């Protein structure tokens, strides 16, 4: 019973934190997409999604 009240496990918390960091990183690159280095990353991601 005490474990059910404890909340998510440490692994689940780590996964959520990593997903959040990935999302923030992607948003940061997207905001800089007019710069040459970020534009290449955005175009590579668009080609990957379009497949």
mmCIF file of C-alpha atoms in Angstrom:
data_model
loop_
_atom_site.group_PDB
_atom_site.id
_atom_site.type_symbol
_atom_site.label_atom_id
_atom_site.label_comp_id
_atom_site.label_asym_id
_atom_site.label_seq_id
_atom_site.Cartn_x
_atom_site.Cartn_y
_atom_site.Cartn_z
ATOM 1 C CA UNK A 1 0.000 0.000 0.000
ATOM 2 C CA UNK A 2 2.795 2.436 0.834
ATOM 3 C CA UNK A 3 4.464 1.818 -2.515
ATOM 4 C CA UNK A 4 1.262 2.667 -4.399
ATOM 5 C CA UNK A 5 1.149 6.056 -2.655
ATOM 6 C CA UNK A 6 4.800 6.792 -3.449
ATOM 7 C CA UNK A 7 4.161 7.945 -7.028
ATOM 8 C CA UNK A 8 6.126 7.092 -10.161
ATOM 9 C CA UNK A 9 9.312 5.065 -9.936
ATOM 10 C CA UNK A 10 12.749 6.583 -10.357
ATOM 11 C CA UNK A 11 12.996 5.151 -13.881
ATOM 12 C CA UNK A 12 9.667 6.715 -14.860
ATOM 13 C CA UNK A 13 10.805 10.074 -13.473
ATOM 14 C CA UNK A 14 14.067 9.825 -15.411
ATOM 15 C CA UNK A 15 12.205 9.069 -18.632
ATOM 16 C CA UNK A 16 9.866 12.019 -18.081
ATOM 17 C CA UNK A 17 12.777 14.368 -17.392
ATOM 18 C CA UNK A 18 14.602 13.184 -20.521
ATOM 19 C CA UNK A 19 11.470 13.635 -22.640
ATOM 20 C CA UNK A 20 11.056 17.132 -21.261
ATOM 21 C CA UNK A 21 14.667 18.009 -22.049
ATOM 22 C CA UNK A 22 14.304 16.643 -25.574
ATOM 23 C CA UNK A 23 11.173 18.715 -26.082
ATOM 24 C CA UNK A 24 12.861 21.877 -24.805
ATOM 25 C CA UNK A 25 15.905 21.220 -26.975
ATOM 26 C CA UNK A 26 13.758 20.721 -30.058
ATOM 27 C CA UNK A 27 11.844 23.915 -29.320
ATOM 28 C CA UNK A 28 15.104 25.823 -28.904
ATOM 29 C CA UNK A 29 16.486 24.535 -32.226
ATOM 30 C CA UNK A 30 13.154 25.319 -33.917
ATOM 31 C CA UNK A 31 13.346 28.901 -32.652
ATOM 32 C CA UNK A 32 16.835 29.204 -34.203
ATOM 33 C CA UNK A 33 15.936 27.517 -37.517
ATOM 34 C CA UNK A 34 16.959 30.583 -39.554
ATOM 35 C CA UNK A 35 20.586 29.993 -38.537
ATOM 36 C CA UNK A 36 22.522 27.652 -40.884
ATOM 37 C CA UNK A 37 23.367 24.961 -38.302
ATOM 38 C CA UNK A 38 19.795 24.773 -36.999
ATOM 39 C CA UNK A 39 18.253 24.904 -40.456
ATOM 40 C CA UNK A 40 20.104 21.722 -41.404
ATOM 41 C CA UNK A 41 18.787 19.959 -38.285
ATOM 42 C CA UNK A 42 15.215 21.080 -38.960
ATOM 43 C CA UNK A 43 15.376 19.985 -42.611
ATOM 44 C CA UNK A 44 16.830 16.593 -41.647
ATOM 45 C CA UNK A 45 14.015 16.097 -39.134
ATOM 46 C CA UNK A 46 11.390 17.085 -41.712
ATOM 47 C CA UNK A 47 12.809 14.579 -44.234
ATOM 48 C CA UNK A 48 12.782 11.853 -41.576
ATOM 49 C CA UNK A 49 9.149 12.539 -40.669
ATOM 50 C CA UNK A 50 8.065 12.725 -44.326
ATOM 51 C CA UNK A 51 9.232 9.132 -45.005
#
